[in-house]
CSV table of C-alpha atoms and ligand atoms in Angstrom, one decimal:
chain,number,residue,atom,x,y,z
A,20,MET,CA,13.3,19.1,0.3
A,21,VAL,CA,16.8,20.0,-0.7
A,22,ASN,CA,17.4,19.5,-4.4
A,23,GLN,CA,21.0,18.9,-5.3
A,24,ASP,CA,20.6,19.7,-9.0
A,25,PRO,CA,18.9,22.7,-10.4
A,26,VAL,CA,15.4,22.3,-11.6
A,27,VAL,CA,15.4,22.9,-15.4
A,28,VAL,CA,12.4,24.3,-17.2
A,29,ARG,CA,12.4,24.1,-21.0
A,30,TRP,CA,9.9,25.8,-23.3
A,31,ASP,CA,9.4,26.6,-26.9
A,32,SER,CA,10.4,30.1,-27.9
A,33,GLY,CA,7.0,30.6,-29.4
A,34,LYS,CA,8.5,31.6,-32.8
A,35,PRO,CA,8.0,28.5,-35.0
A,36,GLU,CA,10.5,29.8,-37.5
A,37,ALA,CA,13.2,30.0,-34.8
A,38,ASN,CA,12.4,26.3,-33.9
A,39,GLN,CA,14.2,27.1,-30.6
A,40,THR,CA,13.9,25.7,-27.1
A,41,LEU,CA,14.7,27.9,-24.3
A,42,ARG,CA,15.8,26.9,-20.9
A,43,ALA,CA,15.9,28.3,-17.4
A,44,ASN,CA,17.5,26.8,-14.3
A,45,LEU,CA,16.2,27.2,-10.7
A,46,PRO,CA,17.7,28.5,-8.5
A,47,VAL,CA,18.8,31.1,-11.0
A,48,ALA,CA,22.6,31.6,-11.0
A,49,ASP,CA,24.0,35.2,-10.7
A,50,GLU,CA,25.5,35.4,-14.1
A,51,GLN,CA,23.7,37.5,-16.7
A,52,ALA,CA,22.8,34.6,-19.1
A,53,SER,CA,20.9,32.8,-16.3
A,54,GLN,CA,19.1,36.0,-15.3
A,55,ASP,CA,18.2,36.7,-19.0
A,56,ALA,CA,16.9,33.1,-19.4
A,57,PHE,CA,14.7,33.6,-16.3
A,58,ALA,CA,13.4,36.9,-17.7
A,59,GLN,CA,12.5,35.1,-20.9
A,60,LEU,CA,10.5,32.5,-19.0
A,61,LEU,CA,8.5,35.2,-17.2
A,62,ALA,CA,7.8,36.9,-20.6
A,63,ALA,CA,6.7,33.6,-22.1
A,64,CYS,CA,3.9,33.1,-19.5
A,65,GLN,CA,0.3,34.1,-20.3
A,66,PRO,CA,-1.9,35.8,-17.8
A,67,ALA,CA,-3.6,33.0,-15.8
A,68,THR,CA,-7.4,32.7,-16.1
A,69,PHE,CA,-9.7,30.9,-13.7
A,70,GLY,CA,-13.1,29.2,-14.1
A,71,LYS,CA,-16.2,31.2,-13.3
A,72,GLY,CA,-19.6,29.9,-14.2
A,73,GLY,CA,-18.2,27.4,-16.6
A,74,GLU,CA,-16.2,30.1,-18.4
A,75,LYS,CA,-12.5,30.9,-18.3
A,76,VAL,CA,-12.2,34.4,-17.1
A,77,LEU,CA,-9.3,36.8,-16.7
A,78,GLU,CA,-9.8,39.0,-13.7
A,79,GLU,CA,-6.7,40.3,-12.0
A,80,SER,CA,-8.5,41.3,-8.8
A,81,TYR,CA,-9.3,37.6,-8.3
A,82,ARG,CA,-6.3,35.9,-9.8
A,83,LYS,CA,-3.1,37.6,-10.8
A,84,ALA,CA,-0.5,35.2,-12.1
A,85,GLY,CA,1.3,34.1,-15.2
A,86,LYS,CA,0.9,30.6,-16.5
A,87,MET,CA,2.3,28.1,-19.0
A,88,ASP,CA,0.3,25.0,-19.9
A,89,ALA,CA,2.0,21.6,-19.4
A,90,SER,CA,1.8,21.2,-23.2
A,91,GLN,CA,4.1,24.2,-23.6
A,92,PHE,CA,7.0,23.3,-21.3
A,93,SER,CA,8.8,20.4,-19.7
A,94,THR,CA,10.8,20.0,-16.6
A,95,ASN,CA,13.2,17.5,-15.1
A,96,PHE,CA,11.4,17.9,-11.7
A,97,ASN,CA,9.6,14.6,-11.1
A,98,PRO,CA,7.5,14.4,-7.9
A,99,TYR,CA,7.7,10.6,-8.1
A,100,GLU,CA,11.4,10.6,-7.8
A,101,HIS,CA,11.3,12.6,-4.6
A,102,GLY,CA,8.8,10.2,-3.0
A,103,ILE,CA,6.1,12.8,-2.9
A,104,ILE,CA,3.5,10.6,-4.7
A,105,ASP,CA,4.3,7.7,-2.5
A,106,THR,CA,3.9,9.8,0.6
A,107,LEU,CA,0.6,11.1,-0.7
A,108,ALA,CA,-0.7,7.6,-1.4
A,109,GLN,CA,0.1,6.7,2.2
A,110,ALA,CA,-1.1,9.9,3.8
A,111,LEU,CA,-4.3,10.4,1.8
A,112,VAL,CA,-5.2,6.7,1.7
A,113,ARG,CA,-8.9,6.2,1.3
A,114,GLY,CA,-10.5,3.9,3.9
A,115,GLU,CA,-11.0,0.2,3.1
A,116,TYR,CA,-9.4,0.3,-0.3
A,117,TYR,CA,-5.8,1.1,-1.1
A,118,PRO,CA,-5.4,2.7,-4.5
A,119,GLY,CA,-2.4,4.5,-5.6
A,120,ILE,CA,-2.2,8.1,-6.6
A,121,ARG,CA,-1.3,9.4,-10.1
A,122,ALA,CA,0.0,12.9,-10.6
A,123,GLU,CA,-0.3,14.8,-13.9
A,124,LEU,CA,1.6,18.0,-14.5
A,125,TYR,CA,-1.0,20.7,-15.2
A,126,ASN,CA,0.6,24.2,-15.2
A,127,LEU,CA,3.5,26.3,-14.4
A,128,ASN,CA,2.2,29.4,-12.5
A,129,ILE,CA,4.2,32.4,-11.6
A,130,TYR,CA,2.8,34.8,-8.9
A,131,SER,CA,4.9,37.9,-9.1
A,132,GLY,CA,5.1,40.8,-6.6
A,133,PRO,CA,3.6,43.1,-6.0
A,134,SER,CA,0.1,41.8,-5.9
A,135,GLY,CA,0.3,38.3,-7.5
A,136,LYS,CA,-2.4,36.3,-5.9
A,137,PHE,CA,-5.3,33.8,-6.2
A,138,LYS,CA,-8.4,34.5,-4.1
A,139,PRO,CA,-10.3,31.6,-2.4
A,140,HIS,CA,-11.4,28.9,-4.7
A,141,VAL,CA,-11.6,25.1,-5.1
A,142,ASP,CA,-9.9,23.4,-8.0
A,143,THR,CA,-12.3,22.1,-10.6
A,144,PRO,CA,-11.9,18.3,-11.0
A,145,LEU,CA,-11.3,17.4,-14.6
A,146,SER,CA,-12.6,13.8,-14.2
A,147,LYS,CA,-14.3,11.7,-11.5
A,148,ASP,CA,-11.1,10.1,-10.6
A,149,GLN,CA,-9.4,13.4,-9.8
A,150,MET,CA,-9.0,13.7,-6.1
A,151,GLY,CA,-6.8,16.6,-5.4
A,152,SER,CA,-4.0,18.9,-6.3
A,153,LEU,CA,-0.3,19.0,-5.7
A,154,VAL,CA,1.5,22.3,-5.8
A,155,VAL,CA,5.3,22.5,-5.9
A,156,CYS,CA,7.1,25.7,-5.1
A,157,LEU,CA,10.4,26.0,-7.1
A,158,PRO,CA,13.4,27.8,-5.6
A,159,TYR,CA,13.1,31.5,-6.3
A,160,ALA,CA,13.2,34.5,-3.9
A,161,TYR,CA,9.8,36.1,-3.0
A,162,MET,CA,8.0,37.5,0.0
A,163,GLY,CA,4.3,37.1,1.0
A,164,GLY,CA,2.3,34.6,-1.0
A,165,ARG,CA,1.2,32.3,1.8
A,166,LEU,CA,-1.0,29.4,0.7
A,167,ALA,CA,-4.0,28.8,2.9
A,168,VAL,CA,-5.9,25.5,2.7
A,169,ARG,CA,-9.3,25.2,4.4
A,170,HIS,CA,-11.6,22.4,5.1
A,171,ALA,CA,-14.4,21.8,7.6
A,172,GLY,CA,-13.7,25.0,9.5
A,173,ARG,CA,-10.0,24.3,9.8
A,174,GLU,CA,-7.2,26.2,8.0
A,175,VAL,CA,-3.6,25.5,7.5
A,176,PHE,CA,-0.9,27.8,6.1
A,177,PHE,CA,2.1,27.0,3.9
A,178,ASN,CA,4.6,29.9,4.0
A,179,TRP,CA,7.5,29.2,1.8
A,180,ALA,CA,8.6,32.8,1.2
A,181,THR,CA,12.4,33.2,1.3
A,182,GLU,CA,15.1,35.6,0.2
A,183,THR,CA,17.6,32.7,-0.1
A,184,PRO,CA,15.9,29.9,-2.1
A,185,THR,CA,17.5,26.6,-1.8
A,186,THR,CA,14.7,24.2,-1.2
A,187,ILE,CA,11.7,22.8,-3.1
A,188,GLU,CA,8.5,22.9,-1.0
A,189,TRP,CA,5.2,21.3,-1.7
A,190,ALA,CA,1.6,20.9,-0.5
A,191,ALA,CA,-1.2,18.6,-1.6
A,192,PHE,CA,-4.9,18.8,-0.7
A,193,PHE,CA,-8.2,17.1,-1.6
A,194,SER,CA,-10.3,18.6,-4.3
A,195,ASP,CA,-13.0,19.8,-1.8
A,196,CYS,CA,-10.5,22.0,0.1
A,197,GLU,CA,-10.9,25.7,-0.5
A,198,HIS,CA,-7.5,27.4,-0.9
A,199,GLU,CA,-6.1,30.8,-1.5
A,200,VAL,CA,-2.7,32.3,-2.4
A,201,TYR,CA,-2.2,35.6,-0.5
A,202,GLU,CA,-0.5,38.5,-2.2
A,203,VAL,CA,3.1,38.1,-3.2
A,204,THR,CA,4.7,41.3,-2.1
A,205,SER,CA,8.0,41.0,-4.0
A,206,GLY,CA,9.9,38.5,-6.1
A,207,HIS,CA,8.4,35.6,-8.0
A,208,ARG,CA,6.6,32.6,-6.6
A,209,LEU,CA,7.0,29.8,-9.2
A,210,MET,CA,4.7,26.9,-8.9
A,211,LEU,CA,4.4,23.6,-10.7
A,212,THR,CA,0.8,22.4,-10.3
A,213,TYR,CA,-0.3,18.8,-10.7
A,214,ASN,CA,-3.7,17.2,-10.8
A,215,LEU,CA,-3.9,14.1,-8.6
A,216,TYR,CA,-6.0,11.1,-9.5
A,217,TRP,CA,-6.9,7.9,-7.7
A,218,ALA,CA,-5.1,5.1,-9.5
A,219,ASN,CA,-5.2,1.4,-9.0
A,220,PRO,CA,-1.7,0.1,-8.2
A,221,GLY,CA,-0.4,-2.4,-10.7
A,222,PRO,CA,-0.8,-5.5,-8.6
A,223,THR,CA,-4.5,-4.8,-8.3
A,224,ASN,CA,-5.0,-5.7,-11.9
A,225,MET,CA,-3.1,-8.9,-11.6
A,226,ALA,CA,-5.0,-10.1,-8.5
A,227,ASP,CA,-8.3,-9.6,-10.3
A,228,ASP,CA,-7.3,-10.1,-13.9
A,229,LEU,CA,-6.2,-13.6,-14.4
A,230,ASP,CA,-5.4,-12.9,-18.0
A,231,ALA,CA,-2.9,-10.2,-17.2
A,232,ILE,CA,-0.1,-12.8,-17.8
A,233,ASN,CA,-0.2,-15.8,-20.0
A,234,PRO,CA,0.0,-18.6,-17.3
A,235,SER,CA,1.8,-21.0,-19.5
A,236,SER,CA,4.7,-18.6,-19.7
A,237,ILE,CA,5.3,-19.2,-16.0
A,238,TYR,CA,7.0,-22.4,-15.2
A,239,PHE,CA,5.4,-22.6,-11.8
A,240,PHE,CA,1.9,-22.6,-13.2
A,241,ASP,CA,2.4,-25.7,-15.3
A,242,ALA,CA,4.2,-27.5,-12.4
A,243,LEU,CA,1.4,-26.6,-10.0
A,244,HIS,CA,-1.2,-27.7,-12.5
A,245,ASP,CA,0.5,-31.1,-12.9
A,246,LEU,CA,0.9,-31.4,-9.1
A,247,ILE,CA,-2.7,-30.7,-8.4
A,248,ASN,CA,-3.9,-33.1,-11.0
A,249,CYS,CA,-1.7,-35.9,-10.0
A,250,PRO,CA,-3.9,-38.6,-8.5
A,251,GLN,CA,-1.3,-39.5,-5.9
A,252,PHE,CA,-1.1,-35.9,-4.7
A,253,LEU,CA,-3.4,-35.5,-1.7
A,254,PRO,CA,-5.7,-38.3,-2.8
A,255,THR,CA,-8.2,-37.6,-0.1
A,256,GLY,CA,-8.0,-33.8,-0.4
A,257,GLY,CA,-6.0,-31.5,1.7
A,258,ARG,CA,-4.9,-27.9,2.2
A,259,LEU,CA,-2.1,-26.2,0.4
A,260,GLY,CA,-0.1,-23.3,1.7
A,261,PHE,CA,2.4,-20.9,0.3
A,262,THR,CA,4.4,-18.7,2.5
A,263,CYS,CA,4.9,-15.4,0.9
A,264,THR,CA,8.4,-14.3,0.2
A,265,HIS,CA,7.8,-10.6,0.7
A,266,ALA,CA,6.6,-8.9,3.9
A,267,TYR,CA,3.3,-7.1,4.1
A,268,PRO,CA,2.0,-5.2,7.1
A,269,HIS,CA,-0.9,-7.1,8.5
A,270,ALA,CA,-1.4,-7.2,12.2
A,271,THR,CA,-2.6,-3.7,12.8
A,272,ASN,CA,-6.3,-3.1,13.1
A,273,SER,CA,-6.6,-1.3,9.7
A,274,SER,CA,-4.5,-3.7,7.7
A,275,ALA,CA,-6.0,-6.8,9.3
A,276,ARG,CA,-9.4,-5.7,8.2
A,277,ASN,CA,-8.2,-5.1,4.7
A,278,GLU,CA,-10.2,-7.3,2.4
A,279,ASN,CA,-8.0,-6.2,-0.5
A,280,ILE,CA,-4.7,-7.4,0.8
A,281,HIS,CA,-4.3,-9.9,-2.0
A,282,ARG,CA,-4.2,-6.9,-4.4
A,283,THR,CA,-1.0,-5.7,-2.8
A,284,LEU,CA,1.0,-9.0,-3.2
A,285,LYS,CA,4.3,-8.6,-4.9
A,286,GLY,CA,6.5,-10.6,-7.2
A,287,VAL,CA,6.3,-14.3,-6.9
A,288,ASP,CA,3.7,-14.0,-4.2
A,289,MET,CA,1.3,-12.5,-6.8
A,290,LEU,CA,2.2,-15.1,-9.4
A,291,VAL,CA,1.5,-17.9,-7.0
A,292,TYR,CA,-1.7,-16.3,-6.0
A,293,GLN,CA,-2.7,-16.0,-9.6
A,294,ALA,CA,-1.8,-19.6,-10.4
A,295,LEU,CA,-3.8,-20.9,-7.4
A,296,LYS,CA,-6.7,-18.7,-8.2
A,297,ARG,CA,-6.7,-20.0,-11.7
A,298,LEU,CA,-6.3,-23.6,-10.8
A,299,THR,CA,-8.5,-23.8,-7.7
A,300,ASN,CA,-10.6,-20.7,-7.8
A,301,SER,CA,-10.5,-20.4,-4.1
A,302,VAL,CA,-7.6,-18.5,-2.8
A,303,GLN,CA,-7.4,-16.5,0.4
A,304,VAL,CA,-4.8,-14.3,1.9
A,305,THR,CA,-4.5,-14.7,5.6
A,306,SER,CA,-2.2,-14.3,8.5
A,307,VAL,CA,-0.5,-17.3,9.8
A,308,LEU,CA,0.5,-17.6,13.4
A,309,ASP,CA,3.8,-18.7,14.5
A,310,ASP,CA,2.9,-22.1,15.9
A,311,GLU,CA,6.3,-23.3,17.3
A,312,GLU,CA,5.5,-22.9,20.9
A,313,TYR,CA,2.1,-24.5,20.5
A,314,GLN,CA,3.6,-27.5,18.9
A,315,TYR,CA,6.2,-27.8,21.6
A,316,GLN,CA,3.6,-27.6,24.4
A,317,GLN,CA,1.4,-30.1,22.6
A,318,HIS,CA,4.2,-32.4,22.4
A,319,ILE,CA,4.8,-32.1,26.2
A,320,TRP,CA,1.1,-32.9,27.0
A,321,GLU,CA,1.1,-35.8,24.7
A,322,SER,CA,4.2,-37.2,26.3
A,323,ASP,CA,2.4,-36.7,29.7
A,324,ASP,CA,-0.7,-38.4,28.3
A,325,ASP,CA,1.4,-41.3,27.2
A,326,GLU,CA,3.0,-41.5,30.6
A,327,GLU,CA,-0.4,-41.3,32.4
A,328,GLY,CA,-1.8,-43.8,29.9
A,329,ASP,CA,-5.4,-42.6,29.7
A,330,ASP,CA,-6.5,-45.6,27.9
A,331,GLY,CA,-3.3,-47.5,28.0
A,332,THR,CA,-2.7,-47.1,24.4
A,333,ASN,CA,-0.9,-44.7,22.1
A,334,ASP,CA,-1.9,-45.0,18.5
A,335,GLY,CA,0.7,-42.5,17.5
A,336,GLU,CA,-1.7,-40.3,15.6
A,337,GLU,CA,-0.9,-37.1,17.5
A,338,ASP,CA,2.8,-37.7,17.2
A,339,GLU,CA,2.5,-38.1,13.6
A,340,ASP,CA,0.8,-34.7,13.5
A,341,ILE,CA,3.8,-33.1,15.0
A,342,ALA,CA,6.4,-35.0,13.3
A,343,THR,CA,5.2,-35.3,9.7
A,344,CYS,CA,2.3,-33.0,9.0
A,345,GLN,CA,3.3,-29.4,8.8
A,346,THR,CA,0.5,-28.2,10.9
A,347,THR,CA,0.0,-24.6,11.9
A,348,VAL,CA,-2.4,-22.2,13.4
A,349,TYR,CA,-3.8,-19.8,11.0
A,350,VAL,CA,-5.9,-16.8,11.6
A,351,GLN,CA,-9.3,-17.1,10.0
A,352,LYS,CA,-10.8,-13.8,10.9
A,353,SER,CA,-9.6,-10.3,11.5
A,354,LEU,CA,-6.7,-10.2,13.9
A,355,ALA,CA,-8.3,-7.1,15.3
A,356,THR,CA,-11.3,-9.0,16.5
A,357,ALA,CA,-9.7,-12.3,17.2
A,358,ARG,CA,-9.7,-13.9,20.6
A,359,PRO,CA,-6.3,-14.6,22.0
A,360,VAL,CA,-4.8,-18.0,21.3
A,361,LEU,CA,-5.6,-20.2,24.2
A,362,HIS,CA,-3.2,-21.3,26.8
A,363,HIS,CA,-2.1,-24.8,26.3
A,364,GLU,CA,-4.2,-26.2,29.0
A,365,ASP,CA,-7.2,-24.8,27.3
A,366,LEU,CA,-6.0,-25.7,23.9
A,367,ARG,CA,-6.0,-29.3,25.0
A,368,HIS,CA,-9.7,-28.9,25.8
A,369,TYR,CA,-10.2,-26.9,22.6
A,370,GLU,CA,-8.8,-29.7,20.4
A,371,ARG,CA,-11.6,-31.9,21.7
A,372,TYR,CA,-14.2,-29.1,21.9
A,373,PRO,CA,-17.2,-30.0,19.9
A,374,ASP,CA,-17.4,-26.7,18.1
A,375,PRO,CA,-14.0,-25.1,17.9
A,376,ALA,CA,-15.2,-22.3,15.7
A,377,ALA,CA,-17.4,-21.0,18.5
A,378,PHE,CA,-14.4,-21.1,20.8
A,379,THR,CA,-11.7,-19.2,19.0
A,380,ASN,CA,-10.9,-17.4,15.8
A,381,PHE,CA,-7.7,-19.3,15.4
A,382,GLN,CA,-7.9,-22.6,13.8
A,383,ARG,CA,-5.3,-25.2,13.4
A,384,GLN,CA,-5.2,-26.8,10.0
A,385,LYS,CA,-3.0,-29.4,8.4
A,386,VAL,CA,-1.2,-27.6,5.6
A,387,MET,CA,0.9,-28.9,2.8
A,388,TRP,CA,3.3,-26.1,2.2
A,389,LEU,CA,4.2,-25.5,-1.4
A,390,ASN,CA,7.4,-23.8,-0.3
A,391,TRP,CA,8.0,-24.0,3.4
A,392,ALA,CA,6.2,-23.3,6.7
A,393,PRO,CA,6.9,-19.9,8.1
A,394,ASP,CA,9.4,-19.8,10.9
A,395,HIS,CA,11.3,-17.4,13.0
A,396,THR,CA,13.5,-16.4,10.1
A,397,TYR,CA,10.5,-14.5,8.6
A,398,PRO,CA,9.7,-11.0,9.6
A,399,ARG,CA,6.9,-11.3,12.1
A,400,GLU,CA,4.4,-9.1,13.8
A,401,LEU,CA,2.9,-9.4,17.3
A,402,ALA,CA,-0.5,-11.0,16.7
A,403,ALA,CA,-1.8,-11.6,20.3
A,404,ALA,CA,-0.5,-11.2,23.8
A,405,PHE,CA,-2.2,-12.9,26.6
A,406,ILE,CA,-1.8,-14.1,30.2
A,407,ALA,CA,-1.1,-17.7,30.4
A,408,TYR,CA,-1.8,-19.4,33.8
A,409,GLY,CA,0.5,-22.2,34.5
A,410,ASN,CA,2.2,-22.6,37.9
A,411,GLU,CA,2.7,-18.8,37.6
A,412,PRO,CA,0.9,-16.4,35.4
A,413,THR,CA,3.2,-15.4,32.5
A,414,LEU,CA,2.7,-13.1,29.6
A,415,LYS,CA,2.7,-15.1,26.4
A,416,ALA,CA,2.7,-13.8,22.9
A,417,TYR,CA,1.9,-15.2,19.5
A,418,TYR,CA,3.4,-13.8,16.4
A,419,SER,CA,2.1,-14.0,12.9
A,420,THR,CA,4.6,-13.9,10.2
A,421,LEU,CA,5.2,-10.3,9.3
A,422,GLY,CA,3.3,-9.4,6.2
A,423,ASN,CA,0.1,-11.0,5.0
A,424,HIS,CA,-0.5,-14.6,4.5
A,425,CYS,CA,-2.6,-16.0,1.9
A,426,ARG,CA,-4.9,-18.9,2.2
A,427,THR,CA,-6.2,-20.7,-0.8
A,428,GLN,CA,-9.1,-23.0,-0.4
A,429,ALA,CA,-10.1,-24.9,-3.3
A,430,ARG,CA,-12.0,-28.1,-3.9
A,431,VAL,CA,-10.7,-30.0,-6.8
A,432,GLY,CA,-12.7,-33.0,-7.7
A,433,MET,CA,-10.1,-35.7,-8.1
A,434,SER,CA,-12.4,-38.7,-8.5
A,435,ASP,CA,-15.9,-39.5,-7.7
A,436,THR,CA,-15.0,-41.0,-4.4
A,437,ASN,CA,-12.8,-38.4,-2.9
A,438,SER,CA,-14.1,-35.5,-1.0
A,439,GLY,CA,-12.0,-32.9,-2.9
A,440,CYS,CA,-8.8,-31.1,-2.3
A,441,VAL,CA,-8.9,-28.2,-0.1
A,442,GLN,CA,-6.0,-25.9,-0.7
A,443,THR,CA,-4.6,-23.2,1.4
A,444,PHE,CA,-2.4,-20.7,-0.1
A,445,ARG,CA,-0.6,-18.6,2.4
A,446,ALA,CA,1.9,-15.9,2.0
A,447,HIS,CA,3.4,-13.1,3.9
B,521,AKG,O1,0.2,28.2,-6.0
B,521,AKG,C1,-0.5,27.7,-5.1
B,521,AKG,O2,0.0,27.5,-3.9
B,521,AKG,C2,-1.9,27.3,-5.3
B,521,AKG,C3,-2.3,27.4,-6.7
B,521,AKG,C4,-3.7,27.1,-7.0
B,521,AKG,O3,-4.5,27.2,-6.2
B,521,AKG,C5,-4.1,26.7,-8.4
B,521,AKG,O4,-3.2,26.7,-9.3
B,521,AKG,O5,-5.2,26.3,-8.5
B,522,FE2,FE1,-6.2,26.1,-6.8
């Protein structure tokens, strides 16, 4: 990456009586003062040891480098600012669970030519959460000094040697990767090293820890509490939904299977999730399909039905469904394994099918939206494409609102006689 401003390294002079902080800029400017400051930095480094049989040993045939512990210096270089840690969190993500990555500055190492090097080794994890290392090469001229990283019979090289240093280069690898710094033939190879740890992203705590925020400090919580406990509100039970206000990726195979999607909710979506969890103890995040076309088609058949007059009556129940109940299709199971939404001819059958669950993974539910039903103004992802057979086969597609939707189901006993209130919280 190109760094606009110089990287500044500050360190103590090492003479307590002088109480002086020294400073070097990288790249090093041509003028004498800058060159002198850099020479002082080199001089302030200690020979770097390495771990052998539980001991720190100094053996130049194995490791020849200078080092300064993180406790002895500071720098304005911040790998978070440059997006390195975000990139790592995405690139090194661990399977079903999506933790963040935390980087801790460890050392400044200087491999100087000729013969600065570090023979093959793996970095010793300092704790069980440590998952890797990040090395950042600061702009200074050197030759040689390739970094090799090896794993499972594969090897990759990072060669950042240059006579005209302008960029900052970095590499990161898991703790179980063997790596090696080949000999630096000339110049100085300056490296900031960081230990990388798995870290739960902030929202994880909120999704699981209901006490993370005092609920009564949130206006919404009290309002929702009153609403749910109001005897006139959904007296025979119902389902509540909340359309998330942020977008979350959700329709790809991996994300659709993510059982921890609720932990990634942001802002008001997380607050609403928390409130519903606290008040109903049955919240689910789910994808919600765009139902507009379904509703339109349903309306058409019902009009047809009316015209045909199956039984000569129209009790208006279905119309009411369309006109007044904000009904939608939501995805109950993983989108990745879901069957396509059925064509309207089949849906008609499906609506009367004795066991809809056996028929499709998509279920239509009446939902009382706490905010609003999702519509085309929300970012959406393609959820299912399928061939629809009408007069002519056409390709149809269903979209789920882009991001993840939350479904809250809760049964709140409202009186002895009612069946409880099923609530659906939905967000994206
Ligand atoms: O400088 C490098 O590229 C790697 C350094 C290294 O392996 C270490 O500090 O443990
Ligand atoms: Fe290492």
